[in-house]
């Protein structure tokens, strides 16, 4: 599962589509965590797609991740500022790849 304390345990190493990327990143095998309020651990995501289907405000968009061992697409929190903290994505992800900081 994604580390809920990633903001303490990781460092921002990049920016992607307006959100932070928390390392370590070693492409293509290691992609880190994308987003902060809505955080997706790309190294855990296996492209189930439930988060894209269920998010009521379309926070997620697919991005390509060719060569990653888990999946060749990832759910990117492209519109994390639109999140309404419903926690549906956290509940439906089968591998607990998503953390939403609703505090
Ligand atoms: Fe979308 Fe709800 Fe997840 Fe926010 S908590 S990203 S609104 S499903
Ligand atoms: Fe990935 Fe979980 Fe969404 S596996 S596509 S973050 S439901
Ligand atoms: Zn991203």
mmCIF file of N, CA, C and O and ligand atoms in Angstrom:
data_model
loop_
_atom_site.group_PDB
_atom_site.id
_atom_site.type_symbol
_atom_site.label_atom_id
_atom_site.label_comp_id
_atom_site.label_asym_id
_atom_site.label_seq_id
_atom_site.Cartn_x
_atom_site.Cartn_y
_atom_site.Cartn_z
ATOM 1 N N UNK A 1 0.838 -1.202 0.000
ATOM 2 C CA UNK A 1 0.000 0.000 0.000
ATOM 3 C C UNK A 1 0.878 1.259 0.000
ATOM 4 O O UNK A 1 2.025 1.227 0.445
ATOM 5 N N UNK A 2 0.281 2.345 -0.478
ATOM 6 C CA UNK A 2 0.996 3.616 -0.478
ATOM 7 C C UNK A 2 1.322 4.037 0.958
ATOM 8 O O UNK A 2 0.537 3.794 1.878
ATOM 9 N N UNK A 3 2.472 4.618 1.156
ATOM 10 C CA UNK A 3 2.904 5.122 2.458
ATOM 11 C C UNK A 3 2.150 6.426 2.751
ATOM 12 O O UNK A 3 2.376 7.440 2.095
ATOM 13 N N UNK A 4 1.251 6.400 3.746
ATOM 14 C CA UNK A 4 0.457 7.583 4.075
ATOM 15 C C UNK A 4 1.334 8.726 4.584
ATOM 16 O O UNK A 4 0.922 9.887 4.587
ATOM 17 N N UNK A 5 2.553 8.400 5.013
ATOM 18 C CA UNK A 5 3.482 9.426 5.497
ATOM 19 C C UNK A 5 4.526 9.794 4.444
ATOM 20 O O UNK A 5 5.630 10.222 4.775
ATOM 21 N N UNK A 6 4.152 9.672 3.177
ATOM 22 C CA UNK A 6 5.135 9.912 2.113
ATOM 23 C C UNK A 6 5.698 11.327 2.144
ATOM 24 O O UNK A 6 6.833 11.548 1.741
ATOM 25 N N UNK A 7 4.916 12.287 2.650
ATOM 26 C CA UNK A 7 5.415 13.660 2.674
ATOM 27 C C UNK A 7 6.580 13.819 3.651
ATOM 28 O O UNK A 7 7.399 14.721 3.489
ATOM 29 N N UNK A 8 6.627 12.951 4.685
ATOM 30 C CA UNK A 8 7.774 12.958 5.593
ATOM 31 C C UNK A 8 8.912 12.098 5.058
ATOM 32 O O UNK A 8 10.082 12.392 5.258
ATOM 33 N N UNK A 9 8.545 10.992 4.403
ATOM 34 C CA UNK A 9 9.542 9.973 4.062
ATOM 35 C C UNK A 9 10.148 10.115 2.666
ATOM 36 O O UNK A 9 11.112 9.414 2.356
ATOM 37 N N UNK A 10 9.582 10.994 1.842
ATOM 38 C CA UNK A 10 10.081 11.150 0.477
ATOM 39 C C UNK A 10 10.360 12.612 0.193
ATOM 40 O O UNK A 10 9.953 13.491 0.955
ATOM 41 N N UNK A 11 10.998 12.867 -0.941
ATOM 42 C CA UNK A 11 11.259 14.240 -1.360
ATOM 43 C C UNK A 11 10.682 14.480 -2.746
ATOM 44 O O UNK A 11 10.622 13.572 -3.574
ATOM 45 N N UNK A 12 10.282 15.733 -2.966
ATOM 46 C CA UNK A 12 9.791 16.114 -4.288
ATOM 47 C C UNK A 12 10.974 16.166 -5.241
ATOM 48 O O UNK A 12 11.960 16.857 -4.987
ATOM 49 N N UNK A 13 10.870 15.413 -6.330
ATOM 50 C CA UNK A 13 11.978 15.353 -7.285
ATOM 51 C C UNK A 13 11.599 15.906 -8.654
ATOM 52 O O UNK A 13 12.476 16.089 -9.511
ATOM 53 N N UNK A 14 10.312 16.179 -8.861
ATOM 54 C CA UNK A 14 9.889 16.617 -10.195
ATOM 55 C C UNK A 14 8.484 17.194 -10.087
ATOM 56 O O UNK A 14 7.844 17.120 -9.026
ATOM 57 N N UNK A 15 8.038 17.750 -11.208
ATOM 58 C CA UNK A 15 6.669 18.219 -11.328
ATOM 59 C C UNK A 15 6.105 17.627 -12.607
ATOM 60 O O UNK A 15 6.832 17.442 -13.584
ATOM 61 N N UNK A 16 4.799 17.279 -12.563
ATOM 62 C CA UNK A 16 4.158 16.677 -13.733
ATOM 63 C C UNK A 16 2.742 17.218 -13.858
ATOM 64 O O UNK A 16 1.948 17.064 -12.929
ATOM 65 N N UNK A 17 2.430 17.874 -14.954
ATOM 66 C CA UNK A 17 1.077 18.380 -15.214
ATOM 67 C C UNK A 17 0.541 19.175 -14.024
ATOM 68 O O UNK A 17 -0.624 19.062 -13.677
ATOM 69 N N UNK A 18 1.405 19.954 -13.386
ATOM 70 C CA UNK A 18 0.960 20.832 -12.316
ATOM 71 C C UNK A 18 0.949 20.236 -10.922
ATOM 72 O O UNK A 18 0.594 20.908 -9.964
ATOM 73 N N UNK A 19 1.342 18.947 -10.788
ATOM 74 C CA UNK A 19 1.421 18.358 -9.442
ATOM 75 C C UNK A 19 2.830 17.837 -9.175
ATOM 76 O O UNK A 19 3.624 17.650 -10.088
ATOM 77 N N UNK A 20 3.089 17.601 -7.885
ATOM 78 C CA UNK A 20 4.415 17.155 -7.466
ATOM 79 C C UNK A 20 4.627 15.675 -7.761
ATOM 80 O O UNK A 20 3.684 14.886 -7.765
ATOM 81 N N UNK A 21 5.903 15.323 -7.957
ATOM 82 C CA UNK A 21 6.317 13.923 -8.045
ATOM 83 C C UNK A 21 7.302 13.668 -6.907
ATOM 84 O O UNK A 21 8.306 14.370 -6.773
ATOM 85 N N UNK A 22 6.962 12.664 -6.076
ATOM 86 C CA UNK A 22 7.771 12.316 -4.896
ATOM 87 C C UNK A 22 8.625 11.093 -5.228
ATOM 88 O O UNK A 22 8.098 10.043 -5.580
ATOM 89 N N UNK A 23 9.929 11.227 -5.090
ATOM 90 C CA UNK A 23 10.848 10.185 -5.479
ATOM 91 C C UNK A 23 10.937 9.055 -4.473
ATOM 92 O O UNK A 23 10.223 9.065 -3.469
ATOM 93 N N UNK A 24 11.829 8.114 -4.705
ATOM 94 C CA UNK A 24 12.787 8.112 -5.822
ATOM 95 C C UNK A 24 12.158 7.707 -7.154
ATOM 96 O O UNK A 24 11.215 6.934 -7.194
ATOM 97 N N UNK A 25 12.724 8.294 -8.214
ATOM 98 C CA UNK A 25 12.313 7.975 -9.574
ATOM 99 C C UNK A 25 13.524 7.475 -10.341
ATOM 100 O O UNK A 25 14.587 8.111 -10.318
ATOM 101 N N UNK A 26 13.358 6.319 -10.956
ATOM 102 C CA UNK A 26 14.397 5.730 -11.801
ATOM 103 C C UNK A 26 13.676 5.084 -12.985
ATOM 104 O O UNK A 26 13.305 3.917 -12.936
ATOM 105 N N UNK A 27 13.423 5.895 -14.007
ATOM 106 C CA UNK A 27 12.623 5.418 -15.144
ATOM 107 C C UNK A 27 13.351 4.323 -15.920
ATOM 108 O O UNK A 27 14.575 4.384 -16.022
ATOM 109 N N UNK A 28 12.620 3.360 -16.459
ATOM 110 C CA UNK A 28 11.160 3.248 -16.429
ATOM 111 C C UNK A 28 10.626 2.380 -15.302
ATOM 112 O O UNK A 28 9.421 2.302 -15.121
ATOM 113 N N UNK A 29 11.499 1.787 -14.484
ATOM 114 C CA UNK A 29 11.027 0.803 -13.499
ATOM 115 C C UNK A 29 10.450 1.448 -12.246
ATOM 116 O O UNK A 29 9.590 0.855 -11.591
ATOM 117 N N UNK A 30 10.936 2.624 -11.874
ATOM 118 C CA UNK A 30 10.533 3.246 -10.612
ATOM 119 C C UNK A 30 10.037 4.657 -10.895
ATOM 120 O O UNK A 30 10.795 5.501 -11.393
ATOM 121 N N UNK A 31 8.758 4.913 -10.586
ATOM 122 C CA UNK A 31 8.130 6.161 -11.018
ATOM 123 C C UNK A 31 7.701 7.060 -9.870
ATOM 124 O O UNK A 31 7.286 8.194 -10.091
ATOM 125 N N UNK A 32 7.765 6.572 -8.624
ATOM 126 C CA UNK A 32 7.445 7.411 -7.480
ATOM 127 C C UNK A 32 5.952 7.639 -7.300
ATOM 128 O O UNK A 32 5.113 6.926 -7.843
ATOM 129 N N UNK A 33 5.626 8.661 -6.507
ATOM 130 C CA UNK A 33 4.251 9.022 -6.181
ATOM 131 C C UNK A 33 3.897 10.316 -6.892
ATOM 132 O O UNK A 33 4.636 11.306 -6.783
ATOM 133 N N UNK A 34 2.758 10.325 -7.603
ATOM 134 C CA UNK A 34 2.282 11.538 -8.275
ATOM 135 C C UNK A 34 1.167 12.163 -7.469
ATOM 136 O O UNK A 34 0.209 11.486 -7.091
ATOM 137 N N UNK A 35 1.281 13.480 -7.229
ATOM 138 C CA UNK A 35 0.261 14.230 -6.519
ATOM 139 C C UNK A 35 0.562 14.327 -5.040
ATOM 140 O O UNK A 35 1.415 13.599 -4.500
ATOM 141 N N UNK A 36 -0.145 15.231 -4.371
ATOM 142 C CA UNK A 36 0.050 15.443 -2.936
ATOM 143 C C UNK A 36 -1.286 15.352 -2.195
ATOM 144 O O UNK A 36 -1.452 14.501 -1.322
ATOM 145 N N UNK A 37 -2.250 16.171 -2.537
ATOM 146 C CA UNK A 37 -3.579 16.023 -1.905
ATOM 147 C C UNK A 37 -4.209 14.700 -2.343
ATOM 148 O O UNK A 37 -4.751 13.963 -1.516
ATOM 149 N N UNK A 38 -4.162 14.420 -3.634
ATOM 150 C CA UNK A 38 -4.528 13.101 -4.150
ATOM 151 C C UNK A 38 -3.240 12.476 -4.663
ATOM 152 O O UNK A 38 -2.698 12.890 -5.682
ATOM 153 N N UNK A 39 -2.728 11.482 -3.926
ATOM 154 C CA UNK A 39 -1.433 10.890 -4.235
ATOM 155 C C UNK A 39 -1.624 9.468 -4.752
ATOM 156 O O UNK A 39 -2.333 8.667 -4.144
ATOM 157 N N UNK A 40 -0.990 9.178 -5.889
ATOM 158 C CA UNK A 40 -1.045 7.837 -6.465
ATOM 159 C C UNK A 40 0.382 7.288 -6.527
ATOM 160 O O UNK A 40 1.260 7.896 -7.144
ATOM 161 N N UNK A 41 0.586 6.140 -5.885
ATOM 162 C CA UNK A 41 1.893 5.489 -5.967
ATOM 163 C C UNK A 41 1.958 4.723 -7.288
ATOM 164 O O UNK A 41 1.366 3.655 -7.437
ATOM 165 N N UNK A 42 2.665 5.314 -8.246
ATOM 166 C CA UNK A 42 2.750 4.711 -9.578
ATOM 167 C C UNK A 42 3.441 3.345 -9.540
ATOM 168 O O UNK A 42 3.255 2.547 -10.455
ATOM 169 N N UNK A 43 4.234 3.095 -8.526
ATOM 170 C CA UNK A 43 4.928 1.803 -8.451
ATOM 171 C C UNK A 43 4.028 0.692 -7.910
ATOM 172 O O UNK A 43 4.376 -0.482 -7.992
ATOM 173 N N UNK A 44 2.850 1.077 -7.381
ATOM 174 C CA UNK A 44 1.867 0.107 -6.901
ATOM 175 C C UNK A 44 0.687 -0.009 -7.874
ATOM 176 O O UNK A 44 0.140 -1.096 -8.063
ATOM 177 N N UNK A 45 0.290 1.102 -8.510
ATOM 178 C CA UNK A 45 -0.836 1.092 -9.458
ATOM 179 C C UNK A 45 -0.618 0.047 -10.539
ATOM 180 O O UNK A 45 0.443 0.005 -11.162
ATOM 181 N N UNK A 46 -1.659 -0.810 -10.750
ATOM 182 C CA UNK A 46 -1.567 -1.796 -11.820
ATOM 183 C C UNK A 46 -2.657 -1.587 -12.865
ATOM 184 O O UNK A 46 -3.086 -2.507 -13.557
ATOM 185 N N UNK A 47 -3.146 -0.338 -12.934
ATOM 186 C CA UNK A 47 -4.075 0.075 -13.994
ATOM 187 C C UNK A 47 -5.437 -0.606 -13.894
ATOM 188 O O UNK A 47 -6.054 -0.909 -14.905
ATOM 189 N N UNK A 48 -5.901 -0.825 -12.681
ATOM 190 C CA UNK A 48 -7.236 -1.392 -12.483
ATOM 191 C C UNK A 48 -8.327 -0.516 -13.101
ATOM 192 O O UNK A 48 -9.272 -1.019 -13.696
ATOM 193 N N UNK A 49 -8.215 0.796 -12.924
ATOM 194 C CA UNK A 49 -9.147 1.723 -13.555
ATOM 195 C C UNK A 49 -10.359 2.104 -12.730
ATOM 196 O O UNK A 49 -11.136 2.970 -13.139
ATOM 197 N N UNK A 50 -10.543 1.494 -11.566
ATOM 198 C CA UNK A 50 -11.718 1.810 -10.746
ATOM 199 C C UNK A 50 -11.727 3.276 -10.318
ATOM 200 O O UNK A 50 -12.790 3.900 -10.225
ATOM 201 N N UNK A 51 -10.581 3.828 -10.069
ATOM 202 C CA UNK A 51 -10.519 5.229 -9.638
ATOM 203 C C UNK A 51 -11.011 6.169 -10.747
ATOM 204 O O UNK A 51 -11.767 7.103 -10.482
ATOM 205 N N UNK A 52 -10.609 5.887 -11.988
ATOM 206 C CA UNK A 52 -11.100 6.712 -13.103
ATOM 207 C C UNK A 52 -12.604 6.577 -13.267
ATOM 208 O O UNK A 52 -13.300 7.552 -13.523
ATOM 209 N N UNK A 53 -13.118 5.358 -13.120
ATOM 210 C CA UNK A 53 -14.550 5.125 -13.312
ATOM 211 C C UNK A 53 -15.370 5.771 -12.216
ATOM 212 O O UNK A 53 -16.461 6.290 -12.475
ATOM 213 N N UNK A 54 -14.889 5.740 -10.988
ATOM 214 C CA UNK A 54 -15.724 6.117 -9.849
ATOM 215 C C UNK A 54 -15.560 7.550 -9.369
ATOM 216 O O UNK A 54 -16.455 8.067 -8.689
ATOM 217 N N UNK A 55 -14.454 8.208 -9.665
ATOM 218 C CA UNK A 55 -14.280 9.576 -9.158
ATOM 219 C C UNK A 55 -15.371 10.486 -9.736
ATOM 220 O O UNK A 55 -15.491 10.621 -10.953
ATOM 221 N N UNK A 56 -16.156 11.123 -8.853
ATOM 222 C CA UNK A 56 -17.291 11.923 -9.340
ATOM 223 C C UNK A 56 -16.875 13.213 -10.034
ATOM 224 O O UNK A 56 -17.697 13.817 -10.724
ATOM 225 N N UNK A 57 -15.637 13.639 -9.854
ATOM 226 C CA UNK A 57 -15.202 14.909 -10.451
ATOM 227 C C UNK A 57 -14.019 14.726 -11.398
ATOM 228 O O UNK A 57 -13.330 15.691 -11.744
ATOM 229 N N UNK A 58 -13.782 13.494 -11.824
ATOM 230 C CA UNK A 58 -12.775 13.202 -12.866
ATOM 231 C C UNK A 58 -11.382 13.754 -12.559
ATOM 232 O O UNK A 58 -10.781 14.457 -13.366
ATOM 233 N N UNK A 59 -10.919 13.412 -11.373
ATOM 234 C CA UNK A 59 -9.567 13.835 -10.978
ATOM 235 C C UNK A 59 -8.485 13.109 -11.795
ATOM 236 O O UNK A 59 -7.442 13.687 -12.094
ATOM 237 N N UNK A 60 -8.759 11.856 -12.179
ATOM 238 C CA UNK A 60 -7.702 11.013 -12.757
ATOM 239 C C UNK A 60 -7.735 10.971 -14.280
ATOM 240 O O UNK A 60 -8.798 10.991 -14.902
ATOM 241 N N UNK A 61 -6.542 10.875 -14.858
ATOM 242 C CA UNK A 61 -6.379 10.659 -16.300
ATOM 243 C C UNK A 61 -5.286 9.616 -16.496
ATOM 244 O O UNK A 61 -4.312 9.574 -15.740
ATOM 245 N N UNK A 62 -5.426 8.798 -17.533
ATOM 246 C CA UNK A 62 -4.378 7.822 -17.827
ATOM 247 C C UNK A 62 -3.132 8.506 -18.379
ATOM 248 O O UNK A 62 -3.230 9.435 -19.184
ATOM 249 N N UNK A 63 -1.988 8.032 -17.925
ATOM 250 C CA UNK A 63 -0.717 8.423 -18.549
ATOM 251 C C UNK A 63 0.044 7.137 -18.880
ATOM 252 O O UNK A 63 -0.106 6.119 -18.197
ATOM 253 N N UNK A 64 0.833 7.188 -19.914
ATOM 254 C CA UNK A 64 1.612 6.026 -20.332
ATOM 255 C C UNK A 64 2.826 5.824 -19.435
ATOM 256 O O UNK A 64 3.466 6.791 -19.010
ATOM 257 N N UNK A 65 3.111 4.554 -19.162
ATOM 258 C CA UNK A 65 4.299 4.216 -18.352
ATOM 259 C C UNK A 65 4.981 2.982 -18.958
ATOM 260 O O UNK A 65 5.105 1.947 -18.304
ATOM 261 N N UNK A 66 5.412 3.096 -20.214
ATOM 262 C CA UNK A 66 6.008 1.933 -20.883
ATOM 263 C C UNK A 66 7.237 1.419 -20.140
ATOM 264 O O UNK A 66 8.072 2.198 -19.694
ATOM 265 N N UNK A 67 7.281 0.104 -19.980
ATOM 266 C CA UNK A 67 8.441 -0.494 -19.325
ATOM 267 C C UNK A 67 8.327 -0.624 -17.829
ATOM 268 O O UNK A 67 9.219 -1.171 -17.178
ATOM 269 N N UNK A 68 7.194 -0.136 -17.243
ATOM 270 C CA UNK A 68 7.039 -0.315 -15.799
ATOM 271 C C UNK A 68 6.554 -1.735 -15.504
ATOM 272 O O UNK A 68 5.664 -2.238 -16.188
ATOM 273 N N UNK A 69 7.129 -2.402 -14.489
ATOM 274 C CA UNK A 69 6.796 -3.805 -14.245
ATOM 275 C C UNK A 69 5.334 -4.067 -13.877
ATOM 276 O O UNK A 69 4.817 -5.152 -14.171
ATOM 277 N N UNK A 70 4.614 -3.125 -13.276
ATOM 278 C CA UNK A 70 3.226 -3.376 -12.865
ATOM 279 C C UNK A 70 2.216 -3.120 -13.979
ATOM 280 O O UNK A 70 1.215 -3.832 -14.080
ATOM 281 N N UNK A 71 2.417 -2.073 -14.763
ATOM 282 C CA UNK A 71 1.453 -1.733 -15.817
ATOM 283 C C UNK A 71 2.037 -0.653 -16.717
ATOM 284 O O UNK A 71 2.868 0.150 -16.281
ATOM 285 N N UNK A 72 1.522 -0.615 -17.932
ATOM 286 C CA UNK A 72 2.043 0.328 -18.931
ATOM 287 C C UNK A 72 1.199 1.593 -19.041
ATOM 288 O O UNK A 72 1.456 2.442 -19.901
ATOM 289 N N UNK A 73 0.180 1.719 -18.164
ATOM 290 C CA UNK A 73 -0.527 2.986 -17.969
ATOM 291 C C UNK A 73 -0.739 3.171 -16.468
ATOM 292 O O UNK A 73 -0.767 2.198 -15.713
ATOM 293 N N UNK A 74 -0.855 4.431 -16.057
ATOM 294 C CA UNK A 74 -1.062 4.759 -14.633
ATOM 295 C C UNK A 74 -2.174 5.791 -14.509
ATOM 296 O O UNK A 74 -2.380 6.611 -15.413
ATOM 297 N N UNK A 75 -2.850 5.771 -13.352
ATOM 298 C CA UNK A 75 -3.884 6.763 -13.058
ATOM 299 C C UNK A 75 -3.220 8.003 -12.470
ATOM 300 O O UNK A 75 -2.771 8.000 -11.321
ATOM 301 N N UNK A 76 -3.163 9.055 -13.267
ATOM 302 C CA UNK A 76 -2.491 10.284 -12.853
ATOM 303 C C UNK A 76 -3.508 11.248 -12.231
ATOM 304 O O UNK A 76 -4.552 11.506 -12.835
ATOM 305 N N UNK A 77 -3.227 11.804 -11.037
ATOM 306 C CA UNK A 77 -4.166 12.749 -10.419
ATOM 307 C C UNK A 77 -4.057 14.127 -11.066
ATOM 308 O O UNK A 77 -3.715 15.127 -10.427
ATOM 309 N N UNK A 78 -4.411 14.167 -12.346
ATOM 310 C CA UNK A 78 -4.182 15.359 -13.162
ATOM 311 C C UNK A 78 -4.976 16.568 -12.685
ATOM 312 O O UNK A 78 -4.552 17.699 -12.863
ATOM 313 N N UNK A 79 -6.132 16.297 -12.077
ATOM 314 C CA UNK A 79 -7.005 17.392 -11.633
ATOM 315 C C UNK A 79 -7.203 17.320 -10.122
ATOM 316 O O UNK A 79 -8.336 17.415 -9.630
ATOM 317 N N UNK A 80 -6.110 17.164 -9.370
ATOM 318 C CA UNK A 80 -6.260 16.925 -7.930
ATOM 319 C C UNK A 80 -6.917 18.095 -7.211
ATOM 320 O O UNK A 80 -7.546 17.903 -6.176
ATOM 321 N N UNK A 81 -6.815 19.309 -7.745
ATOM 322 C CA UNK A 81 -7.431 20.467 -7.098
ATOM 323 C C UNK A 81 -8.956 20.373 -7.090
ATOM 324 O O UNK A 81 -9.613 21.033 -6.288
ATOM 325 N N UNK A 82 -9.527 19.534 -7.974
ATOM 326 C CA UNK A 82 -10.982 19.384 -8.033
ATOM 327 C C UNK A 82 -11.517 18.388 -7.004
ATOM 328 O O UNK A 82 -12.737 18.261 -6.828
ATOM 329 N N UNK A 83 -10.643 17.690 -6.310
ATOM 330 C CA UNK A 83 -11.052 16.625 -5.386
ATOM 331 C C UNK A 83 -11.987 17.161 -4.305
ATOM 332 O O UNK A 83 -11.746 18.221 -3.725
ATOM 333 N N UNK A 84 -13.063 16.407 -4.040
ATOM 334 C CA UNK A 84 -14.044 16.790 -3.009
ATOM 335 C C UNK A 84 -13.965 15.864 -1.789
ATOM 336 O O UNK A 84 -14.877 15.828 -0.961
ATOM 337 N N UNK A 85 -12.865 15.110 -1.687
ATOM 338 C CA UNK A 85 -12.577 14.287 -0.505
ATOM 339 C C UNK A 85 -13.659 13.235 -0.223
ATOM 340 O O UNK A 85 -13.929 12.928 0.934
ATOM 341 N N UNK A 86 -14.245 12.673 -1.266
ATOM 342 C CA UNK A 86 -15.283 11.662 -1.039
ATOM 343 C C UNK A 86 -14.690 10.309 -0.629
ATOM 344 O O UNK A 86 -15.400 9.449 -0.127
ATOM 345 N N UNK A 87 -13.406 10.114 -0.899
ATOM 346 C CA UNK A 87 -12.650 8.911 -0.533
ATOM 347 C C UNK A 87 -13.036 7.662 -1.326
ATOM 348 O O UNK A 87 -12.563 6.564 -1.013
ATOM 349 N N UNK A 88 -13.859 7.801 -2.355
ATOM 350 C CA UNK A 88 -14.242 6.640 -3.154
ATOM 351 C C UNK A 88 -13.016 5.961 -3.777
ATOM 352 O O UNK A 88 -12.896 4.740 -3.767
ATOM 353 N N UNK A 89 -12.124 6.757 -4.339
ATOM 354 C CA UNK A 89 -10.961 6.170 -5.028
ATOM 355 C C UNK A 89 -10.111 5.353 -4.063
ATOM 356 O O UNK A 89 -9.624 4.273 -4.407
ATOM 357 N N UNK A 90 -9.964 5.866 -2.844
ATOM 358 C CA UNK A 90 -9.180 5.150 -1.832
ATOM 359 C C UNK A 90 -9.834 3.801 -1.531
ATOM 360 O O UNK A 90 -9.159 2.782 -1.381
ATOM 361 N N UNK A 91 -11.170 3.798 -1.475
ATOM 362 C CA UNK A 91 -11.901 2.579 -1.142
ATOM 363 C C UNK A 91 -11.868 1.556 -2.276
ATOM 364 O O UNK A 91 -11.838 0.355 -2.015
ATOM 365 N N UNK A 92 -11.916 2.006 -3.515
ATOM 366 C CA UNK A 92 -12.070 1.053 -4.619
ATOM 367 C C UNK A 92 -10.751 0.529 -5.183
ATOM 368 O O UNK A 92 -10.743 -0.510 -5.838
ATOM 369 N N UNK A 93 -9.657 1.211 -4.953
ATOM 370 C CA UNK A 93 -8.396 0.727 -5.528
ATOM 371 C C UNK A 93 -8.024 -0.622 -4.896
ATOM 372 O O UNK A 93 -7.861 -0.719 -3.682
ATOM 373 N N UNK A 94 -7.884 -1.657 -5.716
ATOM 374 C CA UNK A 94 -7.654 -3.003 -5.170
ATOM 375 C C UNK A 94 -6.271 -3.195 -4.557
ATOM 376 O O UNK A 94 -6.068 -4.159 -3.812
ATOM 377 N N UNK A 95 -5.344 -2.296 -4.845
ATOM 378 C CA UNK A 95 -3.981 -2.449 -4.322
ATOM 379 C C UNK A 95 -3.579 -1.288 -3.407
ATOM 380 O O UNK A 95 -2.395 -1.131 -3.074
ATOM 381 N N UNK A 96 -4.561 -0.484 -2.997
ATOM 382 C CA UNK A 96 -4.300 0.634 -2.080
ATOM 383 C C UNK A 96 -3.165 1.533 -2.559
ATOM 384 O O UNK A 96 -2.251 1.868 -1.797
ATOM 385 N N UNK A 97 -3.271 1.929 -3.829
ATOM 386 C CA UNK A 97 -2.222 2.783 -4.395
ATOM 387 C C UNK A 97 -2.481 4.272 -4.168
ATOM 388 O O UNK A 97 -1.622 5.095 -4.481
ATOM 389 N N UNK A 98 -3.669 4.619 -3.624
ATOM 390 C CA UNK A 98 -4.079 6.028 -3.537
ATOM 391 C C UNK A 98 -4.205 6.472 -2.086
ATOM 392 O O UNK A 98 -4.767 5.759 -1.245
ATOM 393 N N UNK A 99 -3.690 7.676 -1.807
ATOM 394 C CA UNK A 99 -3.868 8.318 -0.502
ATOM 395 C C UNK A 99 -4.475 9.695 -0.739
ATOM 396 O O UNK A 99 -3.964 10.468 -1.551
ATOM 397 N N UNK A 100 -5.592 9.992 -0.061
ATOM 398 C CA UNK A 100 -6.194 11.318 -0.133
ATOM 399 C C UNK A 100 -6.097 11.951 1.243
ATOM 400 O O UNK A 100 -6.551 11.383 2.232
ATOM 401 N N UNK A 101 -5.485 13.126 1.287
ATOM 402 C CA UNK A 101 -5.283 13.824 2.547
ATOM 403 C C UNK A 101 -6.483 14.716 2.810
ATOM 404 O O UNK A 101 -6.486 15.893 2.467
ATOM 405 N N UNK A 102 -7.520 14.123 3.410
ATOM 406 C CA UNK A 102 -8.768 14.846 3.638
ATOM 407 C C UNK A 102 -8.722 15.667 4.920
ATOM 408 O O UNK A 102 -9.653 16.389 5.233
ATOM 409 N N UNK A 103 -7.618 15.545 5.673
ATOM 410 C CA UNK A 103 -7.511 16.270 6.933
ATOM 411 C C UNK A 103 -7.541 17.760 6.703
ATOM 412 O O UNK A 103 -8.008 18.511 7.497
HETATM 413 FE FE1 LIG B 1 -12.107 11.750 -6.719
HETATM 414 FE FE2 LIG B 1 -13.227 11.340 -4.352
HETATM 415 FE FE3 LIG B 1 -10.811 10.338 -4.888
HETATM 416 FE FE4 LIG B 1 -11.105 12.953 -4.553
HETATM 417 S S1 LIG B 1 -11.438 11.389 -2.980
HETATM 418 S S2 LIG B 1 -9.939 11.945 -6.164
HETATM 419 S S3 LIG B 1 -13.148 13.309 -5.437
HETATM 420 S S4 LIG B 1 -12.757 9.769 -5.872
HETATM 421 FE FE1 LIG B 2 -4.336 2.246 -10.352
HETATM 422 FE FE2 LIG B 2 -5.773 1.666 -8.235
HETATM 423 FE FE3 LIG B 2 -6.647 3.415 -9.971
HETATM 424 S S1 LIG B 2 -4.606 0.223 -9.460
HETATM 425 S S2 LIG B 2 -5.830 2.712 -11.907
HETATM 426 S S3 LIG B 2 -4.835 3.621 -8.715
HETATM 427 S S4 LIG B 2 -7.876 1.917 -8.906
HETATM 428 ZN ZN1 LIG B 3 1.495 12.935 -12.755
#
